Amino acid sequence: KQEVTQIPAALSVPEGENLVLNCSFTDSAIYNLQWFRQDPGKGLTSLLLIQSSQREQTSGRLNASLDKSSGRSTLYIAASQPGDSATYLCAVGSNTGKLIFGQGTTLQVKP
Amino acid sequence: NAGVTQTPKFRVLKTGQSMTLLCAQDMNHEYMYWYRQDPGMGLRLIHYSVGEGTTAKGEVPDGYNVSRLKKQNFLLGLESAAPSQTSVYFCASSDVAGVTEQFFGPGTRLTVL
């Protein structure tokens, strides 16, 4: 059974720092991996989608990498801003589109 | 485009009551999903649909039923609500399963007393 783990559960950094969020999964037979952002009381916003054949994806200050063989993905946030404060979720996807989510990392960026 | 919308946004039920949550998407997506989010448990898939007229069970389907009579709508029903079904429910849709990203609705906060 696929299990997704995100460490750390919470992270607090000063504004301007570069940071890395980690996601690990137990079964390397995945179709894709998706990173989401969730603000308190809100829905999920898709940040990046990495196909199983890809190594990384970039969008603005965000860069996500995928290493299927080791069962790991990282989300790199450059030059963090207070507006980046949110919970970040990773999810691994199957060929039917079903997603298995991690518990999330709650990020606080202090001004 | 409105994307994925959900109604209602909030609801309080008494144990044993029934209700239906509506999800609508205007992106012509084939695939639709219902998740629940609980503290400490993360998001878990309840049911999903791979196209109009189809439904399939997810990870936690017990106590729920779904229907997809129209491509743009996916309904989640609770026939006899229980306190354990207190949760935040999210609907999502995607174009091509396993290839394109999933888009999520804003959620429905349900409390069962």
PDB file of N, CA, C and O in Angstrom, chain A residues 5-6 20-24 33-37 45-50 62-66 72-76 88-91 104-105, chain B residues 101:
ATOM      1  N   THR A   5       4.885  10.416   2.971  1.00  0.00           N
ATOM      2  CA  THR A   5       5.308  11.071   4.204  1.00  0.00           C
ATOM      3  C   THR A   5       5.948  12.408   3.884  1.00  0.00           C
ATOM      4  O   THR A   5       6.756  12.516   2.947  1.00  0.00           O
ATOM      5  N   GLN A   6       5.582  13.422   4.659  1.00  0.00           N
ATOM      6  CA  GLN A   6       6.187  14.729   4.488  1.00  0.00           C
ATOM      7  C   GLN A   6       6.850  15.158   5.796  1.00  0.00           C
ATOM      8  O   GLN A   6       6.233  15.143   6.851  1.00  0.00           O
ATOM      9  N   VAL A  20      13.646  23.990   1.502  1.00  0.00           N
ATOM     10  CA  VAL A  20      13.325  22.732   0.832  1.00  0.00           C
ATOM     11  C   VAL A  20      12.308  21.968   1.659  1.00  0.00           C
ATOM     12  O   VAL A  20      12.489  21.775   2.865  1.00  0.00           O
ATOM     13  N   LEU A  21      11.238  21.554   1.007  1.00  0.00           N
ATOM     14  CA  LEU A  21      10.242  20.688   1.627  1.00  0.00           C
ATOM     15  C   LEU A  21      10.398  19.288   1.054  1.00  0.00           C
ATOM     16  O   LEU A  21      10.612  19.124  -0.154  1.00  0.00           O
ATOM     17  N   ASN A  22      10.281  18.292   1.916  1.00  0.00           N
ATOM     18  CA  ASN A  22      10.527  16.920   1.516  1.00  0.00           C
ATOM     19  C   ASN A  22       9.265  16.072   1.466  1.00  0.00           C
ATOM     20  O   ASN A  22       8.358  16.236   2.280  1.00  0.00           O
ATOM     21  N   CYS A  23       9.245  15.158   0.523  1.00  0.00           N
ATOM     22  CA  CYS A  23       8.137  14.224   0.353  1.00  0.00           C
ATOM     23  C   CYS A  23       8.741  12.868   0.000  1.00  0.00           C
ATOM     24  O   CYS A  23       9.584  12.788  -0.900  1.00  0.00           O
ATOM     25  N   SER A  24       8.329  11.822   0.708  1.00  0.00           N
ATOM     26  CA  SER A  24       8.805  10.480   0.376  1.00  0.00           C
ATOM     27  C   SER A  24       7.624   9.546   0.201  1.00  0.00           C
ATOM     28  O   SER A  24       6.566   9.739   0.820  1.00  0.00           O
ATOM     29  N   LEU A  33       3.565  12.980  -9.661  1.00  0.00           N
ATOM     30  CA  LEU A  33       3.586  13.518  -8.310  1.00  0.00           C
ATOM     31  C   LEU A  33       3.190  14.983  -8.424  1.00  0.00           C
ATOM     32  O   LEU A  33       3.678  15.715  -9.282  1.00  0.00           O
ATOM     33  N   GLN A  34       2.284  15.391  -7.555  1.00  0.00           N
ATOM     34  CA  GLN A  34       1.759  16.750  -7.632  1.00  0.00           C
ATOM     35  C   GLN A  34       1.973  17.454  -6.300  1.00  0.00           C
ATOM     36  O   GLN A  34       1.723  16.864  -5.239  1.00  0.00           O
ATOM     37  N   TRP A  35       2.411  18.698  -6.367  1.00  0.00           N
ATOM     38  CA  TRP A  35       2.542  19.547  -5.179  1.00  0.00           C
ATOM     39  C   TRP A  35       1.401  20.554  -5.167  1.00  0.00           C
ATOM     40  O   TRP A  35       1.088  21.168  -6.194  1.00  0.00           O
ATOM     41  N   PHE A  36       0.799  20.704  -3.976  1.00  0.00           N
ATOM     42  CA  PHE A  36      -0.311  21.639  -3.785  1.00  0.00           C
ATOM     43  C   PHE A  36       0.023  22.604  -2.655  1.00  0.00           C
ATOM     44  O   PHE A  36       0.809  22.314  -1.758  1.00  0.00           O
ATOM     45  N   ARG A  37      -0.678  23.715  -2.701  1.00  0.00           N
ATOM     46  CA  ARG A  37      -0.668  24.676  -1.605  1.00  0.00           C
ATOM     47  C   ARG A  37      -2.085  24.786  -1.062  1.00  0.00           C
ATOM     48  O   ARG A  37      -3.054  24.810  -1.835  1.00  0.00           O
ATOM     49  N   THR A  45      -4.587  24.412  -4.149  1.00  0.00           N
ATOM     50  CA  THR A  45      -4.147  25.019  -5.398  1.00  0.00           C
ATOM     51  C   THR A  45      -2.955  24.232  -5.916  1.00  0.00           C
ATOM     52  O   THR A  45      -1.970  24.042  -5.202  1.00  0.00           O
ATOM     53  N   SER A  46      -3.059  23.775  -7.148  1.00  0.00           N
ATOM     54  CA  SER A  46      -1.965  23.008  -7.732  1.00  0.00           C
ATOM     55  C   SER A  46      -0.774  23.923  -8.019  1.00  0.00           C
ATOM     56  O   SER A  46      -0.928  25.001  -8.591  1.00  0.00           O
ATOM     57  N   LEU A  47       0.411  23.472  -7.597  1.00  0.00           N
ATOM     58  CA  LEU A  47       1.637  24.239  -7.834  1.00  0.00           C
ATOM     59  C   LEU A  47       2.439  23.661  -8.988  1.00  0.00           C
ATOM     60  O   LEU A  47       2.809  24.378  -9.918  1.00  0.00           O
ATOM     61  N   LEU A  48       2.740  22.387  -8.886  1.00  0.00           N
ATOM     62  CA  LEU A  48       3.568  21.740  -9.898  1.00  0.00           C
ATOM     63  C   LEU A  48       3.140  20.291 -10.041  1.00  0.00           C
ATOM     64  O   LEU A  48       2.775  19.651  -9.056  1.00  0.00           O
ATOM     65  N   LEU A  49       3.210  19.795 -11.270  1.00  0.00           N
ATOM     66  CA  LEU A  49       2.932  18.397 -11.566  1.00  0.00           C
ATOM     67  C   LEU A  49       4.154  17.825 -12.263  1.00  0.00           C
ATOM     68  O   LEU A  49       4.601  18.381 -13.269  1.00  0.00           O
ATOM     69  N   ILE A  50       4.704  16.737 -11.722  1.00  0.00           N
ATOM     70  CA  ILE A  50       5.850  16.074 -12.342  1.00  0.00           C
ATOM     71  C   ILE A  50       5.407  14.699 -12.814  1.00  0.00           C
ATOM     72  O   ILE A  50       4.920  13.890 -12.027  1.00  0.00           O
ATOM     73  N   LEU A  62       9.495  28.408  -7.595  1.00  0.00           N
ATOM     74  CA  LEU A  62       9.318  27.032  -7.157  1.00  0.00           C
ATOM     75  C   LEU A  62      10.009  26.070  -8.115  1.00  0.00           C
ATOM     76  O   LEU A  62       9.939  26.232  -9.334  1.00  0.00           O
ATOM     77  N   ASN A  63      10.638  25.054  -7.512  1.00  0.00           N
ATOM     78  CA  ASN A  63      11.242  23.986  -8.306  1.00  0.00           C
ATOM     79  C   ASN A  63      10.975  22.679  -7.588  1.00  0.00           C
ATOM     80  O   ASN A  63      11.271  22.540  -6.393  1.00  0.00           O
ATOM     81  N   ALA A  64      10.401  21.725  -8.285  1.00  0.00           N
ATOM     82  CA  ALA A  64      10.129  20.419  -7.703  1.00  0.00           C
ATOM     83  C   ALA A  64      10.951  19.374  -8.440  1.00  0.00           C
ATOM     84  O   ALA A  64      11.032  19.387  -9.670  1.00  0.00           O
ATOM     85  N   SER A  65      11.544  18.471  -7.676  1.00  0.00           N
ATOM     86  CA  SER A  65      12.314  17.379  -8.270  1.00  0.00           C
ATOM     87  C   SER A  65      11.686  16.051  -7.895  1.00  0.00           C
ATOM     88  O   SER A  65      10.950  15.943  -6.912  1.00  0.00           O
ATOM     89  N   LEU A  66      11.977  15.042  -8.698  1.00  0.00           N
ATOM     90  CA  LEU A  66      11.445  13.712  -8.460  1.00  0.00           C
ATOM     91  C   LEU A  66      12.532  12.674  -8.687  1.00  0.00           C
ATOM     92  O   LEU A  66      13.185  12.675  -9.729  1.00  0.00           O
ATOM     93  N   ARG A  72      11.517   9.740  -3.572  1.00  0.00           N
ATOM     94  CA  ARG A  72      11.594  11.055  -2.950  1.00  0.00           C
ATOM     95  C   ARG A  72      11.304  12.177  -3.936  1.00  0.00           C
ATOM     96  O   ARG A  72      11.611  12.081  -5.125  1.00  0.00           O
ATOM     97  N   SER A  73      10.701  13.227  -3.393  1.00  0.00           N
ATOM     98  CA  SER A  73      10.512  14.461  -4.129  1.00  0.00           C
ATOM     99  C   SER A  73      10.804  15.626  -3.201  1.00  0.00           C
ATOM    100  O   SER A  73      10.581  15.527  -1.987  1.00  0.00           O
ATOM    101  N   THR A  74      11.324  16.692  -3.754  1.00  0.00           N
ATOM    102  CA  THR A  74      11.558  17.888  -2.970  1.00  0.00           C
ATOM    103  C   THR A  74      10.933  19.087  -3.663  1.00  0.00           C
ATOM    104  O   THR A  74      10.881  19.143  -4.902  1.00  0.00           O
ATOM    105  N   LEU A  75      10.431  20.005  -2.874  1.00  0.00           N
ATOM    106  CA  LEU A  75       9.928  21.286  -3.373  1.00  0.00           C
ATOM    107  C   LEU A  75      10.850  22.366  -2.838  1.00  0.00           C
ATOM    108  O   LEU A  75      10.969  22.546  -1.625  1.00  0.00           O
ATOM    109  N   TYR A  76      11.499  23.054  -3.756  1.00  0.00           N
ATOM    110  CA  TYR A  76      12.439  24.118  -3.410  1.00  0.00           C
ATOM    111  C   TYR A  76      11.745  25.457  -3.620  1.00  0.00           C
ATOM    112  O   TYR A  76      11.189  25.710  -4.694  1.00  0.00           O
ATOM    113  N   TYR A  88       1.772  22.970   2.561  1.00  0.00           N
ATOM    114  CA  TYR A  88       2.166  22.403   1.264  1.00  0.00           C
ATOM    115  C   TYR A  88       1.981  20.890   1.327  1.00  0.00           C
ATOM    116  O   TYR A  88       2.475  20.218   2.241  1.00  0.00           O
ATOM    117  N   LEU A  89       1.249  20.389   0.346  1.00  0.00           N
ATOM    118  CA  LEU A  89       0.912  18.979   0.288  1.00  0.00           C
ATOM    119  C   LEU A  89       1.510  18.358  -0.958  1.00  0.00           C
ATOM    120  O   LEU A  89       1.457  18.953  -2.038  1.00  0.00           O
ATOM    121  N   CYS A  90       2.057  17.165  -0.808  1.00  0.00           N
ATOM    122  CA  CYS A  90       2.449  16.406  -1.993  1.00  0.00           C
ATOM    123  C   CYS A  90       1.519  15.208  -2.109  1.00  0.00           C
ATOM    124  O   CYS A  90       0.979  14.717  -1.111  1.00  0.00           O
ATOM    125  N   ALA A  91       1.317  14.764  -3.349  1.00  0.00           N
ATOM    126  CA  ALA A  91       0.435  13.639  -3.605  1.00  0.00           C
ATOM    127  C   ALA A  91       0.983  12.848  -4.780  1.00  0.00           C
ATOM    128  O   ALA A  91       1.396  13.432  -5.787  1.00  0.00           O
ATOM    129  N   GLY A 104       1.295  16.842   4.841  1.00  0.00           N
ATOM    130  CA  GLY A 104       1.562  18.255   4.617  1.00  0.00           C
ATOM    131  C   GLY A 104       2.644  18.832   5.509  1.00  0.00           C
ATOM    132  O   GLY A 104       2.933  18.305   6.591  1.00  0.00           O
ATOM    133  N   THR A 105       3.241  19.914   5.035  1.00  0.00           N
ATOM    134  CA  THR A 105       4.187  20.710   5.814  1.00  0.00           C
ATOM    135  C   THR A 105       3.620  22.119   5.917  1.00  0.00           C
ATOM    136  O   THR A 105       3.332  22.745   4.889  1.00  0.00           O
TER     137      THR A 105
ATOM    138  N   GLU B 101      -3.004  17.684 -14.206  1.00  0.00           N
ATOM    139  CA  GLU B 101      -3.175  17.987 -12.797  1.00  0.00           C
ATOM    140  C   GLU B 101      -4.640  17.961 -12.394  1.00  0.00           C
ATOM    141  O   GLU B 101      -5.528  18.098 -13.230  1.00  0.00           O
TER     142      GLU B 101
END
